[in-house]
Amino acid sequence: MGKADNIIRLLLVEESVEDAEHVISVIRNSGMAVRPSRATDGEEVSSLLAEQGVDLVLVSPNLQSSKLKVVVEAIDKSGKDIVPLQLLDSLSADNLADALRQGARDVIPRALPDILQMIVKREFENLQARRGLRRLEASLRESERRCHSLLDSSRDPIAYVHDGMHVYANRAYLEIFGFEDFEEIEGTPMLEFIGPKHADEMKTVLRQISKGEKPPE
């Protein structure tokens, strides 16, 4: 992970420049690197989300509660994995429930800087983990695509069998048995393709392979 990946791109929805700078200072005091930007309404939020990368959005308690809903809607429309957080001057069951109902990932009492730091750190780490997982999934899909492409182009008949069932077969394998498409044999037991004379021998081979043993030559 590069150094830039550890910088929190933070969007503060806050009318007061002074209050926004205070929040940024609190986060930086914990040792986290922050690249801040500021918006004052939903239109600016939508514009900034489209123009630049954003990791977390902190919504000021000074704004009307409806602003949080507008921010969450803007995030949803962007299609990006961005975390909305609501700052509150005072925490009660009602305003906590209201913020969560409108889509806040969490609620942070502004008077508790330690809580602010911990939640921002946690949500950023969770965000990085999700992005890392998506990169791994994309890499896996690409590896599988290349593997299938290589197997499909092979002139040797190749099949992948799991628990005795066909889960993959290349074109050469299908042609041996006179099939046009893999869907015709998907999930079919391999033993159905083996003559009765050799069925017991094949069962033994499959058991050995499933145990990680080397099959007989």
Tab-separated table of C-alpha atoms in Angstrom, residues 1-201:
chain	number	residue	atom	x	y	z
A	1	MET	CA	0.000	0.000	0.000
A	2	GLY	CA	1.418	3.362	-1.042
A	3	LYS	CA	1.816	6.354	1.233
A	4	ALA	CA	-1.012	8.168	-0.556
A	5	ASP	CA	-3.382	5.315	0.333
A	6	ASN	CA	-2.954	6.159	4.026
A	7	ILE	CA	-4.141	9.752	3.608
A	8	ILE	CA	-7.784	10.225	4.592
A	9	ARG	CA	-9.624	12.248	1.964
A	10	LEU	CA	-12.108	13.939	4.252
A	11	LEU	CA	-15.098	15.988	3.148
A	12	LEU	CA	-16.629	18.164	5.861
A	13	VAL	CA	-20.162	19.416	5.313
A	14	GLU	CA	-19.825	22.472	7.521
A	15	GLU	CA	-20.720	26.155	7.130
A	16	SER	CA	-18.133	27.359	9.654
A	17	VAL	CA	-14.526	27.346	8.442
A	18	GLU	CA	-13.336	27.588	12.041
A	19	ASP	CA	-15.352	24.542	13.144
A	20	ALA	CA	-14.144	22.569	10.137
A	21	GLU	CA	-10.518	23.404	10.929
A	22	HIS	CA	-11.043	22.320	14.541
A	23	VAL	CA	-12.307	18.887	13.453
A	24	ILE	CA	-9.376	18.475	11.064
A	25	SER	CA	-6.957	19.430	13.838
A	26	VAL	CA	-8.462	16.864	16.224
A	27	ILE	CA	-8.055	14.091	13.655
A	28	ARG	CA	-4.499	15.104	12.775
A	29	ASN	CA	-3.551	15.204	16.457
A	30	SER	CA	-4.072	11.435	16.536
A	31	GLY	CA	-1.361	10.992	13.911
A	32	MET	CA	-3.671	10.453	10.943
A	33	ALA	CA	-2.912	12.239	7.683
A	34	VAL	CA	-5.870	14.177	6.302
A	35	ARG	CA	-6.541	15.820	2.945
A	36	PRO	CA	-9.625	17.929	3.715
A	37	SER	CA	-12.240	19.629	1.593
A	38	ARG	CA	-15.390	21.473	2.640
A	39	ALA	CA	-18.929	21.819	1.352
A	40	THR	CA	-21.874	23.746	2.751
A	41	ASP	CA	-24.820	22.131	0.964
A	42	GLY	CA	-25.915	19.092	-1.005
A	43	GLU	CA	-25.107	20.637	-4.383
A	44	GLU	CA	-21.498	21.260	-3.376
A	45	VAL	CA	-21.276	17.739	-1.952
A	46	SER	CA	-22.428	16.215	-5.256
A	47	SER	CA	-19.966	18.361	-7.184
A	48	LEU	CA	-17.010	17.446	-4.965
A	49	LEU	CA	-17.879	13.739	-5.022
A	50	ALA	CA	-17.841	13.849	-8.826
A	51	GLU	CA	-14.631	15.868	-9.101
A	52	GLN	CA	-12.367	14.271	-6.501
A	53	GLY	CA	-11.811	11.170	-4.433
A	54	VAL	CA	-13.461	11.147	-1.008
A	55	ASP	CA	-13.157	8.536	1.739
A	56	LEU	CA	-15.215	9.897	4.632
A	57	VAL	CA	-17.876	12.596	4.904
A	58	LEU	CA	-18.430	14.338	8.240
A	59	VAL	CA	-21.714	16.228	8.506
A	60	SER	CA	-21.840	19.171	10.912
A	61	PRO	CA	-24.382	19.275	13.751
A	62	ASN	CA	-25.036	22.940	12.912
A	63	LEU	CA	-26.854	22.014	9.718
A	64	GLN	CA	-30.495	21.001	9.544
A	65	SER	CA	-31.025	17.279	10.061
A	66	SER	CA	-32.365	17.006	6.509
A	67	LYS	CA	-28.856	17.859	5.232
A	68	LEU	CA	-27.601	14.434	6.312
A	69	LYS	CA	-30.230	12.760	4.154
A	70	VAL	CA	-29.190	14.928	1.195
A	71	VAL	CA	-25.539	13.977	1.738
A	72	VAL	CA	-26.355	10.259	1.927
A	73	GLU	CA	-28.415	10.523	-1.260
A	74	ALA	CA	-25.505	12.254	-3.017
A	75	ILE	CA	-23.152	9.465	-1.909
A	76	ASP	CA	-25.585	6.801	-3.131
A	77	LYS	CA	-25.915	8.520	-6.516
A	78	SER	CA	-22.130	8.667	-6.878
A	79	GLY	CA	-21.962	4.875	-6.676
A	80	LYS	CA	-18.786	5.129	-4.595
A	81	ASP	CA	-17.894	3.453	-1.318
A	82	ILE	CA	-17.868	6.561	0.884
A	83	VAL	CA	-18.603	6.611	4.611
A	84	PRO	CA	-21.103	9.226	5.930
A	85	LEU	CA	-20.653	10.194	9.591
A	86	GLN	CA	-22.789	12.574	11.639
A	87	LEU	CA	-21.268	14.942	14.195
A	88	LEU	CA	-23.567	15.937	17.061
A	89	ASP	CA	-23.279	18.574	19.771
A	90	SER	CA	-25.266	16.403	22.180
A	91	LEU	CA	-26.159	12.754	22.006
A	92	SER	CA	-29.629	11.462	22.800
A	93	ALA	CA	-31.620	8.403	21.845
A	94	ASP	CA	-33.746	10.489	19.489
A	95	ASN	CA	-31.007	12.232	17.516
A	96	LEU	CA	-28.930	9.043	17.428
A	97	ALA	CA	-31.840	7.090	15.945
A	98	ASP	CA	-32.631	9.935	13.543
A	99	ALA	CA	-29.065	10.084	12.201
A	100	LEU	CA	-28.805	6.326	11.748
A	101	ARG	CA	-32.221	6.233	10.104
A	102	GLN	CA	-31.074	8.824	7.563
A	103	GLY	CA	-28.044	6.741	6.617
A	104	ALA	CA	-25.161	7.789	8.872
A	105	ARG	CA	-22.659	4.963	9.364
A	106	ASP	CA	-22.052	6.231	12.879
A	107	VAL	CA	-22.712	9.207	15.133
A	108	ILE	CA	-19.932	11.162	16.850
A	109	PRO	CA	-20.310	13.568	19.800
A	110	ARG	CA	-18.210	16.573	18.814
A	111	ALA	CA	-17.269	17.240	22.449
A	112	LEU	CA	-15.452	13.882	22.660
A	113	PRO	CA	-12.305	14.157	20.502
A	114	ASP	CA	-11.077	10.682	21.445
A	115	ILE	CA	-14.289	9.141	20.113
A	116	LEU	CA	-13.997	11.201	16.929
A	117	GLN	CA	-10.453	9.945	16.378
A	118	MET	CA	-11.329	6.303	17.073
A	119	ILE	CA	-14.385	6.241	14.810
A	120	VAL	CA	-12.603	7.981	11.941
A	121	LYS	CA	-9.677	5.565	12.277
A	122	ARG	CA	-11.976	2.525	12.413
A	123	GLU	CA	-14.099	3.563	9.446
A	124	PHE	CA	-11.053	4.409	7.331
A	125	GLU	CA	-9.443	1.051	8.126
A	126	ASN	CA	-12.706	-0.732	7.267
A	127	LEU	CA	-12.876	1.201	4.009
A	128	GLN	CA	-9.306	0.210	3.134
A	129	ALA	CA	-10.131	-3.435	3.900
A	130	ARG	CA	-13.166	-3.348	1.582
A	131	ARG	CA	-11.125	-1.792	-1.201
A	132	GLY	CA	-8.382	-4.356	-0.703
A	133	LEU	CA	-10.948	-7.150	-0.910
A	134	ARG	CA	-12.369	-5.731	-4.146
A	135	ARG	CA	-8.863	-5.576	-5.647
A	136	LEU	CA	-8.246	-9.208	-4.684
A	137	GLU	CA	-11.604	-10.268	-6.117
A	138	ALA	CA	-10.830	-8.457	-9.379
A	139	SER	CA	-7.401	-10.092	-9.500
A	140	LEU	CA	-8.964	-13.501	-8.873
A	141	ARG	CA	-11.516	-12.997	-11.656
A	142	GLU	CA	-8.752	-12.003	-14.057
A	143	SER	CA	-6.655	-15.037	-13.059
A	144	GLU	CA	-9.652	-17.321	-13.567
A	145	ARG	CA	-10.348	-15.743	-16.960
A	146	ARG	CA	-6.755	-16.286	-18.084
A	147	CYS	CA	-6.748	-19.831	-16.725
A	148	HIS	CA	-9.968	-20.712	-18.557
A	149	SER	CA	-8.642	-19.099	-21.727
A	150	LEU	CA	-5.483	-21.213	-21.513
A	151	LEU	CA	-7.420	-24.416	-20.805
A	152	ASP	CA	-9.982	-23.715	-23.528
A	153	SER	CA	-7.217	-23.300	-26.105
A	154	SER	CA	-5.525	-26.569	-25.123
A	155	ARG	CA	-5.816	-29.501	-27.511
A	156	ASP	CA	-5.625	-31.890	-24.572
A	157	PRO	CA	-8.959	-32.883	-22.980
A	158	ILE	CA	-9.125	-31.296	-19.527
A	159	ALA	CA	-11.878	-31.411	-16.905
A	160	TYR	CA	-12.104	-30.137	-13.340
A	161	VAL	CA	-13.981	-32.467	-11.025
A	162	HIS	CA	-15.072	-31.557	-7.486
A	163	ASP	CA	-16.590	-34.211	-5.204
A	164	GLY	CA	-16.899	-36.420	-8.256
A	165	MET	CA	-18.911	-33.820	-10.233
A	166	HIS	CA	-17.901	-31.924	-13.356
A	167	VAL	CA	-17.440	-28.220	-12.634
A	168	TYR	CA	-15.380	-27.391	-15.729
A	169	ALA	CA	-14.431	-29.034	-19.022
A	170	ASN	CA	-12.620	-27.606	-22.022
A	171	ARG	CA	-13.652	-27.925	-25.662
A	172	ALA	CA	-11.391	-30.918	-26.347
A	173	TYR	CA	-12.935	-32.822	-23.425
A	174	LEU	CA	-16.480	-32.060	-24.579
A	175	GLU	CA	-15.712	-33.218	-28.111
A	176	ILE	CA	-14.545	-36.622	-26.867
A	177	PHE	CA	-18.013	-37.297	-25.452
A	178	GLY	CA	-19.934	-35.533	-28.212
A	179	PHE	CA	-21.160	-32.517	-26.253
A	180	GLU	CA	-21.512	-29.002	-27.645
A	181	ASP	CA	-21.676	-27.015	-24.423
A	182	PHE	CA	-20.397	-27.525	-20.874
A	183	GLU	CA	-23.878	-26.881	-19.471
A	184	GLU	CA	-24.848	-30.299	-20.824
A	185	ILE	CA	-22.545	-32.022	-18.316
A	186	GLU	CA	-22.231	-29.449	-15.545
A	187	GLY	CA	-22.782	-31.174	-12.200
A	188	THR	CA	-22.817	-34.602	-13.836
A	189	PRO	CA	-20.897	-37.319	-11.942
A	190	MET	CA	-17.691	-38.230	-13.715
A	191	LEU	CA	-18.402	-41.915	-13.104
A	192	GLU	CA	-21.251	-41.695	-15.612
A	193	PHE	CA	-18.572	-41.351	-18.291
A	194	ILE	CA	-16.703	-44.434	-17.129
A	195	GLY	CA	-17.596	-47.923	-18.273
A	196	PRO	CA	-18.747	-50.441	-15.614
A	197	LYS	CA	-15.548	-52.412	-16.082
A	198	HIS	CA	-13.411	-49.493	-14.851
A	199	ALA	CA	-15.820	-47.842	-12.398
A	200	ASP	CA	-14.296	-49.300	-9.227
A	201	GLU	CA	-10.797	-48.425	-10.399
